[in-house]
CSV table of C-alpha atoms and ligand atoms in Angstrom, one decimal:
chain,number,residue,atom,x,y,z
A,1,MET,CA,21.4,-2.3,50.0
A,2,ALA,CA,19.6,-3.7,52.2
A,3,ALA,CA,20.9,-4.3,55.5
A,4,GLY,CA,21.8,-8.5,55.2
A,5,GLU,CA,23.1,-11.3,56.7
A,6,ILE,CA,25.0,-14.1,55.7
A,7,ALA,CA,24.9,-17.5,57.3
A,8,HIS,CA,27.2,-19.7,55.6
A,9,ALA,CA,25.0,-23.1,54.7
A,10,GLU,CA,25.7,-26.2,56.8
A,11,ARG,CA,23.1,-28.5,55.7
A,12,ALA,CA,23.1,-30.6,58.3
A,13,HIS,CA,20.4,-32.3,59.1
A,14,ALA,CA,17.3,-32.7,61.6
A,15,LEU,CA,15.7,-36.1,62.6
A,16,LEU,CA,13.0,-34.5,60.5
A,17,SER,CA,14.1,-32.8,58.1
A,18,ALA,CA,12.1,-29.8,56.1
A,19,SER,CA,13.6,-31.2,53.1
A,20,GLY,CA,11.8,-34.9,53.5
A,21,ALA,CA,8.5,-33.8,55.3
A,22,HIS,CA,6.3,-33.9,52.5
A,23,ARG,CA,7.1,-37.4,53.3
A,24,TRP,CA,7.5,-37.7,56.5
A,25,LEU,CA,3.3,-35.5,57.0
A,26,HIS,CA,2.5,-38.6,54.8
A,27,CYS,CA,4.5,-41.0,56.3
A,28,PRO,CA,5.1,-40.5,59.2
A,29,PRO,CA,7.8,-43.5,61.0
A,30,SER,CA,9.4,-43.3,57.6
A,31,ALA,CA,11.9,-40.3,59.5
A,32,ARG,CA,12.9,-43.2,62.5
A,33,LEU,CA,13.3,-45.8,59.8
A,34,GLU,CA,15.5,-43.7,56.8
A,35,SER,CA,18.0,-43.4,60.0
A,36,THR,CA,18.2,-46.8,60.3
A,37,LEU,CA,20.1,-47.2,56.6
A,38,PRO,CA,22.8,-45.9,55.5
A,39,ASP,CA,22.7,-42.0,53.6
A,40,SER,CA,24.7,-41.9,50.6
A,41,GLU,CA,24.4,-38.6,48.2
A,42,SER,CA,23.6,-39.0,45.1
A,43,GLU,CA,25.2,-37.2,41.7
A,44,ALA,CA,22.8,-35.3,41.0
A,45,ALA,CA,22.7,-34.2,45.0
A,46,LYS,CA,26.2,-33.3,45.0
A,47,ARG,CA,25.7,-31.3,41.6
A,48,GLY,CA,22.7,-29.2,43.3
A,49,THR,CA,25.3,-28.2,46.3
A,50,LEU,CA,27.9,-27.0,44.0
A,51,ALA,CA,24.7,-25.0,42.2
A,52,HIS,CA,23.4,-23.0,45.2
A,53,GLU,CA,27.3,-22.2,46.7
A,54,ILE,CA,27.6,-20.3,43.4
A,55,GLY,CA,24.4,-18.9,43.7
A,56,GLU,CA,25.4,-17.9,47.4
A,57,LEU,CA,27.8,-16.1,45.8
A,58,LYS,CA,26.6,-14.5,43.4
A,59,LEU,CA,24.3,-13.1,45.8
A,60,GLN,CA,27.0,-12.7,48.1
A,61,LYS,CA,28.2,-10.1,45.4
A,62,ALA,CA,24.8,-8.4,44.5
A,63,PHE,CA,24.1,-7.7,47.8
A,64,PHE,CA,26.3,-7.6,50.8
A,65,GLY,CA,29.4,-6.3,48.6
A,66,LEU,CA,31.9,-9.5,48.6
A,67,GLN,CA,35.2,-8.0,46.4
A,68,ALA,CA,34.8,-9.1,42.9
A,69,ARG,CA,38.4,-10.4,43.3
A,70,LYS,CA,37.1,-12.7,45.5
A,71,TYR,CA,34.4,-13.6,43.7
A,72,ASN,CA,36.6,-15.1,41.1
A,73,ALA,CA,38.6,-16.8,42.7
A,74,GLU,CA,35.6,-18.6,44.7
A,75,LEU,CA,34.5,-18.9,41.4
A,76,LYS,CA,37.5,-20.4,40.0
A,77,LYS,CA,37.7,-23.2,42.4
A,78,LYS,CA,34.1,-23.7,42.1
A,79,GLN,CA,34.6,-24.0,38.6
A,80,LYS,CA,37.2,-27.0,39.1
A,81,HIS,CA,34.8,-28.8,40.6
A,82,GLU,CA,34.3,-32.5,38.4
A,83,LEU,CA,30.6,-32.1,38.9
A,84,TYR,CA,30.6,-28.5,37.5
A,85,GLU,CA,28.8,-27.3,34.2
A,86,ALA,CA,28.4,-24.4,31.9
A,87,VAL,CA,24.2,-23.8,32.7
A,88,ILE,CA,24.8,-23.4,35.7
A,89,GLU,CA,26.0,-20.0,35.4
A,90,GLU,CA,22.6,-19.4,33.6
A,91,HIS,CA,20.9,-21.1,35.9
A,92,THR,CA,22.4,-19.6,39.5
A,93,ASN,CA,21.8,-16.2,37.0
A,94,ALA,CA,18.5,-16.8,36.7
A,95,TYR,CA,18.3,-17.1,40.5
A,96,LEU,CA,20.2,-14.0,41.1
A,97,ASP,CA,17.7,-11.5,38.5
A,98,TYR,CA,14.4,-12.9,39.9
A,99,ILE,CA,15.1,-12.2,43.8
A,100,GLN,CA,16.8,-9.2,42.0
A,101,GLY,CA,13.8,-8.9,41.4
A,102,LEU,CA,12.2,-9.4,44.5
A,103,VAL,CA,14.4,-6.6,46.1
A,104,HIS,CA,13.6,-3.6,43.4
A,105,ALA,CA,10.0,-4.4,43.9
A,106,PHE,CA,10.4,-2.8,47.4
A,107,PRO,CA,9.6,0.5,48.1
A,108,THR,CA,12.7,0.7,50.7
A,109,PRO,CA,15.8,-1.4,51.2
A,110,PRO,CA,14.1,-5.2,52.6
A,111,HIS,CA,16.2,-7.7,54.7
A,112,ILE,CA,17.8,-10.1,52.8
A,113,ALA,CA,19.1,-13.0,54.3
A,114,VAL,CA,21.0,-16.3,52.5
A,115,GLU,CA,21.6,-19.3,54.0
A,116,ARG,CA,20.3,-19.5,56.3
A,117,LYS,CA,19.7,-21.7,59.4
A,118,LEU,CA,15.8,-21.3,61.2
A,119,ASP,CA,14.9,-22.7,64.0
A,120,LEU,CA,12.0,-24.6,63.8
A,121,THR,CA,11.1,-26.3,67.0
A,122,ASP,CA,8.1,-24.7,67.4
A,123,TYR,CA,6.7,-27.3,65.0
A,124,ILE,CA,9.6,-30.4,65.0
A,125,PRO,CA,11.1,-31.7,67.6
A,126,GLU,CA,14.7,-30.6,67.4
A,127,GLY,CA,13.6,-29.4,64.1
A,128,PHE,CA,16.0,-26.9,62.3
A,129,GLY,CA,15.8,-26.1,58.4
A,130,THR,CA,18.0,-24.2,56.6
A,131,SER,CA,16.3,-21.5,53.4
A,132,ASP,CA,18.3,-20.3,50.2
A,133,CYS,CA,17.2,-17.2,50.4
A,134,THR,CA,14.7,-15.1,53.0
A,135,ILE,CA,13.5,-11.0,51.7
A,136,ILE,CA,11.1,-8.8,54.5
A,137,GLY,CA,10.2,-5.5,54.4
A,138,ALA,CA,6.8,-3.6,53.7
A,139,GLY,CA,5.2,-6.4,56.1
A,140,ARG,CA,5.8,-9.3,53.2
A,141,LEU,CA,7.9,-12.4,53.2
A,142,HIS,CA,9.3,-13.9,51.3
A,143,ILE,CA,11.1,-17.5,51.0
A,144,VAL,CA,12.9,-18.2,47.8
A,145,ASP,CA,14.0,-21.8,46.8
A,146,TYR,CA,16.7,-23.4,44.3
A,147,LYS,CA,16.3,-26.4,43.0
A,148,ASN,CA,18.9,-27.7,40.9
A,149,GLY,CA,16.8,-30.8,39.7
A,150,SER,CA,15.4,-31.7,36.6
A,151,GLY,CA,13.8,-34.8,37.6
A,152,VAL,CA,10.4,-34.2,39.6
A,153,PRO,CA,9.3,-30.1,39.6
A,154,VAL,CA,8.4,-28.8,42.8
A,155,PRO,CA,5.8,-26.5,43.1
A,156,ALA,CA,5.7,-23.7,45.6
A,157,GLU,CA,1.7,-24.0,46.7
A,158,ASP,CA,1.5,-25.9,49.8
A,159,ASN,CA,4.3,-26.8,50.0
A,160,PRO,CA,5.7,-28.4,53.2
A,161,GLN,CA,9.3,-27.1,52.7
A,162,MET,CA,9.1,-23.8,52.5
A,163,MET,CA,6.2,-23.4,55.2
A,164,LEU,CA,8.5,-24.5,57.6
A,165,TYR,CA,11.2,-22.0,56.0
A,166,ALA,CA,8.5,-20.2,56.4
A,167,LEU,CA,7.3,-20.7,59.6
A,168,GLY,CA,11.3,-21.3,60.6
A,169,ALA,CA,11.6,-16.6,59.4
A,170,TYR,CA,8.1,-15.2,60.9
A,171,LYS,CA,9.7,-17.0,64.3
A,172,ALA,CA,13.7,-16.0,63.7
A,173,PHE,CA,12.1,-12.4,62.4
A,174,ALA,CA,8.3,-11.2,63.3
A,175,SER,CA,9.8,-9.0,66.1
A,176,TRP,CA,11.8,-7.4,64.4
A,177,PHE,CA,9.6,-6.5,60.9
A,178,PRO,CA,5.5,-6.5,61.1
A,179,ILE,CA,5.7,-9.0,58.6
A,180,THR,CA,0.9,-10.4,57.2
A,181,GLU,CA,2.0,-11.6,53.8
A,182,VAL,CA,3.6,-15.3,52.9
A,183,HIS,CA,5.4,-15.5,49.3
A,184,ILE,CA,6.7,-18.5,48.3
A,185,SER,CA,9.1,-18.9,45.4
A,186,ILE,CA,10.8,-21.8,44.2
A,187,VAL,CA,13.5,-21.6,40.8
A,188,GLN,CA,14.1,-24.5,39.4
A,189,PRO,CA,15.1,-23.4,36.0
A,190,LYS,CA,15.1,-27.0,34.2
A,191,VAL,CA,12.5,-27.3,34.6
A,192,TRP,CA,10.6,-24.3,34.3
A,193,ASP,CA,11.5,-20.7,32.7
A,194,THR,CA,10.0,-19.0,34.9
A,195,PRO,CA,9.5,-20.1,38.9
A,196,SER,CA,6.9,-21.6,40.8
A,197,GLU,CA,5.0,-18.6,43.1
A,198,TRP,CA,2.6,-18.9,45.8
A,199,SER,CA,0.7,-16.6,48.5
A,200,LEU,CA,-0.5,-17.7,52.0
A,201,SER,CA,-2.2,-15.3,55.5
A,202,VAL,CA,0.7,-15.0,57.9
A,203,ALA,CA,-2.5,-16.5,59.6
A,204,ASP,CA,-3.1,-19.4,57.2
A,205,LEU,CA,0.7,-20.4,57.2
A,206,LEU,CA,0.5,-20.1,62.1
A,207,ALA,CA,-3.0,-22.4,61.5
A,208,TRP,CA,-0.3,-25.1,59.1
A,209,GLY,CA,2.0,-24.9,61.6
A,210,ASP,CA,-0.2,-25.9,64.6
A,211,SER,CA,-1.7,-28.6,62.1
A,212,ILE,CA,1.3,-30.3,62.2
A,213,LYS,CA,2.3,-30.6,65.3
A,214,PRO,CA,0.8,-33.6,66.8
A,215,ILE,CA,1.7,-35.4,63.3
A,216,ALA,CA,5.6,-34.4,63.7
A,217,LYS,CA,5.9,-35.2,66.9
A,218,GLN,CA,4.6,-38.7,66.1
A,219,ALA,CA,6.9,-39.3,63.8
A,220,PHE,CA,9.6,-37.9,65.9
A,221,ASN,CA,8.5,-40.5,67.8
A,222,GLY,CA,8.2,-43.5,65.4
A,223,GLU,CA,4.4,-44.2,65.4
A,224,GLY,CA,2.0,-44.1,63.2
A,225,GLU,CA,0.5,-46.0,60.5
A,226,TYR,CA,3.4,-46.9,56.9
A,227,ALA,CA,1.9,-44.7,54.1
A,228,PRO,CA,3.2,-46.0,50.8
A,229,GLY,CA,2.3,-43.7,48.1
A,230,SER,CA,4.2,-41.2,45.2
A,231,HIS,CA,6.5,-39.9,48.7
A,232,CYS,CA,8.3,-43.4,48.7
A,233,GLY,CA,10.3,-42.3,45.8
A,234,PHE,CA,12.6,-39.5,48.1
A,235,CYS,CA,13.1,-42.6,50.7
A,236,ARG,CA,15.7,-44.4,51.9
A,237,ALA,CA,13.0,-47.5,52.9
A,238,LYS,CA,12.2,-47.8,49.4
A,239,GLU,CA,13.2,-50.2,47.7
A,240,LYS,CA,12.4,-52.7,50.9
A,241,CYS,CA,9.8,-50.7,53.0
A,242,ARG,CA,7.7,-53.8,54.2
A,243,ALA,CA,3.8,-51.3,53.1
A,244,ARG,CA,5.8,-50.5,49.7
A,245,VAL,CA,6.7,-54.4,48.1
A,246,GLU,CA,3.2,-55.0,49.4
A,247,SER,CA,1.4,-52.2,47.8
A,248,LEU,CA,2.7,-52.0,44.7
A,249,LEU,CA,3.1,-56.2,44.3
A,250,SER,CA,-1.2,-56.8,45.7
A,251,LEU,CA,-3.8,-56.4,43.6
A,252,GLU,CA,-8.1,-56.4,43.2
A,253,SER,CA,-10.1,-56.9,41.3
A,254,PHE,CA,-13.0,-54.0,41.3
A,255,ALA,CA,-15.8,-56.8,39.8
A,256,PRO,CA,-17.6,-58.6,42.9
A,257,LYS,CA,-17.3,-61.9,40.3
A,258,LYS,CA,-14.3,-61.6,38.2
A,259,PRO,CA,-14.2,-61.9,34.1
A,260,PRO,CA,-11.9,-63.1,31.9
A,261,LEU,CA,-10.6,-59.9,30.7
A,262,ILE,CA,-10.3,-57.1,33.0
A,263,SER,CA,-12.0,-54.0,33.4
A,264,TRP,CA,-10.4,-50.8,30.8
A,265,GLU,CA,-10.6,-49.9,35.1
A,266,GLU,CA,-8.8,-51.9,35.9
A,267,VAL,CA,-5.8,-51.1,33.3
A,268,ALA,CA,-6.0,-47.7,34.5
A,269,ASP,CA,-4.7,-49.3,38.2
A,270,ALA,CA,-2.5,-51.9,36.4
A,271,LEU,CA,-0.8,-48.6,34.6
A,272,ARG,CA,-0.3,-46.6,38.2
A,273,ARG,CA,1.2,-49.5,39.8
A,274,GLY,CA,2.9,-51.0,37.0
A,275,GLU,CA,4.7,-48.2,36.7
A,276,GLY,CA,5.6,-47.6,40.0
A,277,ILE,CA,6.8,-51.3,39.9
A,278,VAL,CA,9.2,-51.4,36.8
A,279,LYS,CA,11.3,-48.1,38.8
A,280,TRP,CA,11.3,-50.0,42.7
A,281,TYR,CA,12.2,-53.4,40.6
A,282,ASN,CA,15.6,-51.3,39.2
A,283,SER,CA,16.0,-50.0,42.4
A,284,ILE,CA,16.0,-52.7,44.2
A,285,LYS,CA,18.1,-54.7,41.8
A,286,ALA,CA,21.0,-52.2,41.8
A,287,LEU,CA,20.7,-52.8,45.9
A,288,ALA,CA,20.6,-55.9,45.8
A,289,LEU,CA,23.7,-56.3,43.3
A,290,ALA,CA,26.1,-54.3,45.9
A,291,GLU,CA,24.7,-56.5,48.7
A,292,VAL,CA,26.0,-59.6,47.0
A,293,ILE,CA,28.9,-57.7,45.1
A,294,LYS,CA,29.3,-57.4,49.0
A,295,GLY,CA,29.5,-61.5,49.3
A,296,THR,CA,25.9,-61.1,51.3
A,297,GLU,CA,24.5,-64.7,49.8
A,298,LEU,CA,20.9,-64.6,47.6
A,299,LEU,CA,18.6,-67.4,47.6
A,300,GLY,CA,18.7,-68.1,43.5
A,301,TRP,CA,20.9,-65.0,42.5
A,302,LYS,CA,24.7,-64.3,41.4
A,303,ALA,CA,26.8,-61.6,40.2
A,304,VAL,CA,27.9,-61.6,37.1
A,305,GLU,CA,30.4,-59.9,34.6
A,306,GLY,CA,28.4,-58.4,32.6
A,307,ARG,CA,28.7,-57.1,28.7
A,308,GLY,CA,32.2,-56.0,28.6
A,309,SER,CA,33.4,-52.4,26.6
A,310,ARG,CA,36.1,-51.1,24.0
A,311,SER,CA,38.6,-48.5,23.9
A,312,TYR,CA,41.8,-47.8,22.6
A,313,VAL,CA,44.9,-47.6,24.6
A,314,ASP,CA,45.6,-44.3,23.0
A,315,LEU,CA,43.5,-42.6,21.2
A,316,ASP,CA,46.4,-40.8,18.8
A,317,THR,CA,48.8,-43.4,18.8
A,318,ALA,CA,46.1,-46.1,17.0
A,319,PHE,CA,44.7,-43.2,14.4
A,320,ALA,CA,47.9,-42.3,13.8
A,321,HIS,CA,48.9,-45.9,13.4
A,322,LEU,CA,45.8,-46.3,11.3
A,323,LYS,CA,47.1,-43.2,8.8
A,324,ALA,CA,50.2,-44.7,8.7
A,325,ASN,CA,48.5,-47.9,7.1
A,326,GLY,CA,46.5,-46.7,4.8
A,327,ILE,CA,42.7,-45.5,5.8
A,328,ASP,CA,41.6,-42.6,5.4
A,329,GLU,CA,41.4,-40.2,7.7
A,330,SER,CA,37.1,-39.6,6.6
A,331,VAL,CA,36.5,-43.2,7.9
A,332,LEU,CA,37.6,-42.4,11.0
A,333,TYR,CA,36.0,-39.0,12.4
A,334,LYS,CA,32.1,-39.1,12.6
A,335,ARG,CA,31.3,-34.9,11.9
A,336,GLU,CA,27.0,-34.7,13.5
A,337,PRO,CA,25.6,-31.5,14.0
A,338,LEU,CA,24.1,-31.0,16.8
A,339,THR,CA,20.6,-31.4,18.2
A,340,PRO,CA,18.7,-27.6,19.1
A,341,PRO,CA,18.3,-29.1,23.0
A,342,GLN,CA,21.9,-29.9,22.4
A,343,LEU,CA,23.0,-27.1,21.4
A,344,GLU,CA,20.9,-24.7,23.9
A,345,GLU,CA,22.2,-26.3,26.6
A,346,THR,CA,26.0,-25.3,24.4
A,347,LEU,CA,24.9,-22.6,23.9
A,348,THR,CA,22.7,-21.1,26.6
A,349,LYS,CA,19.0,-20.8,26.3
A,350,LYS,CA,19.1,-16.8,25.3
A,351,VAL,CA,21.6,-17.7,23.0
A,352,TYR,CA,20.3,-19.9,21.4
A,353,ARG,CA,16.3,-18.6,21.7
A,354,GLU,CA,18.2,-14.8,20.6
A,355,LEU,CA,20.6,-17.0,17.5
A,356,LEU,CA,18.1,-19.7,16.1
A,357,GLU,CA,14.2,-19.7,17.8
A,358,GLU,CA,13.7,-16.2,17.3
A,359,THR,CA,15.4,-15.9,13.4
A,360,GLY,CA,12.6,-18.9,12.8
A,361,HIS,CA,15.3,-21.7,12.3
A,362,VAL,CA,13.9,-24.1,14.6
A,363,ILE,CA,10.5,-25.4,14.2
A,364,LYS,CA,8.2,-27.2,17.5
A,365,SER,CA,7.3,-30.8,16.3
A,366,PRO,CA,4.0,-32.0,18.2
A,367,GLY,CA,5.9,-35.6,19.9
A,368,ALA,CA,3.8,-38.7,19.2
A,369,PRO,CA,0.9,-39.1,21.7
A,370,THR,CA,1.4,-40.3,25.2
A,371,LEU,CA,0.0,-42.4,28.1
A,372,ALA,CA,0.3,-40.1,31.3
A,373,PRO,CA,-1.4,-39.6,34.6
A,374,ALA,CA,-4.7,-37.4,34.8
A,375,ASP,CA,-2.6,-34.8,37.2
A,376,ASP,CA,0.3,-34.4,34.2
A,377,LYS,CA,0.5,-30.6,33.4
A,378,ARG,CA,0.1,-30.7,29.2
A,379,PRO,CA,-3.4,-31.0,28.1
A,380,ALA,CA,-5.3,-33.8,27.4
A,381,PHE,CA,-4.6,-35.3,23.4
A,382,SER,CA,-7.2,-36.3,21.4
A,383,ASN,CA,-7.6,-37.2,17.5
A,384,GLN,CA,-11.9,-37.7,18.2
A,385,VAL,CA,-12.8,-34.6,15.3
A,386,LYS,CA,-14.0,-31.2,17.3
A,387,PRO,CA,-17.8,-29.8,15.7
A,388,GLU,CA,-16.3,-26.6,15.3
A,389,ASP,CA,-13.1,-27.9,13.4
A,390,VAL,CA,-14.9,-29.3,11.1
A,391,PHE,CA,-17.7,-26.2,10.8
A,392,ASN,CA,-14.9,-23.5,12.0
A,393,THR,CA,-18.1,-22.0,13.7
A,394,PRO,CA,-18.7,-22.4,17.8
A,395,PRO,CA,-20.7,-25.7,18.5
A,396,GLU,CA,-24.1,-24.9,19.7
A,397,GLN,CA,-24.7,-23.4,23.5
A,398,SER,CA,-27.6,-25.1,24.7
B,401,LIG,S1,9.1,-47.0,51.6
B,401,LIG,FE1,7.3,-45.1,51.9
B,401,LIG,S2,5.6,-46.0,53.3
B,401,LIG,FE2,8.2,-47.2,53.4
B,401,LIG,S3,8.1,-45.7,54.7
B,401,LIG,FE3,9.4,-45.0,53.3
B,401,LIG,S4,7.6,-43.3,53.2
B,401,LIG,FE4,6.8,-44.6,53.8
């Protein structure tokens, strides 16, 4: 296999992190504002780190000769982690398979770097980032990133985090390997069956890098305008940011003289704003509760005890007691078949497909219509009858 290198991830964060680039490029002062707020790692983020570590282990074994005994011992340790879930194996195997496919497509063994720390200071003051997997050969630079989340799909196209990694990798490797094309891939198994891919030329990548330099400088200095938008979702200031709250709660009318009923144009706008308001409201409510519990006065609000729950002191003893008192065992347990999505998670996608879908044991029924933003990837649903459905012929061309 190709010569390679491993730099164990020291996933520290720069003020202007590559992973936060989408946010600070849109809202430059957000970086300094965030740095004044506490940073707490969510459970999903911790599970993502664990999945990354397992993925890295598999790459080390596949490409850098990590011995089976050491690999198994390390993997066992990770599998004992409280956040470990069996599906991580399937997802990190998909990540490994994808990288193996890329590597084997090279005419000669490429250079591979895993969890490589990259210097981004040519573009971002004090900037650095860690690329999950970098592959270079035959004039091509591949940046492959693993995403463990399922909530927000992350496409490769125009992805500033990946483009920054590509700039860092180009700087690190271009004097050793000729590079003309850049290929970006995001493996997000909980969202996509096949990775999201995008390519650009080195000239376009470098031009983009030059274009962001002034914004990065502005962001580093805490200058520029606060600009609320979809990028606020991952900002640590998202609950209390004045610009965001004002933009969420402000109302505008499209009509110069307001009619008693709002227009459909205004309905569309209210729906869009409403979604943001609901998310923000839930989030700031949780933040405010934590503050009140700590003792902060919040005028007109207090913390109260929520609805309690009941649980057995000891399940086995309690059930033995019930049975001893004549309660039949069939009353005590509920036996329910797992649903197809639950079985898919338990059996892994591959086994589920082979045993159930491909053998015709599962039917897929369309879901009920739901309202979604116009940029949603699903095709638009309509119950309008089309001429070709009625007459079974294509509509006349004019
Ligand atoms: S919440 Fe949004 S507008 Fe406010 S600082 Fe963060 S990214 Fe900028």
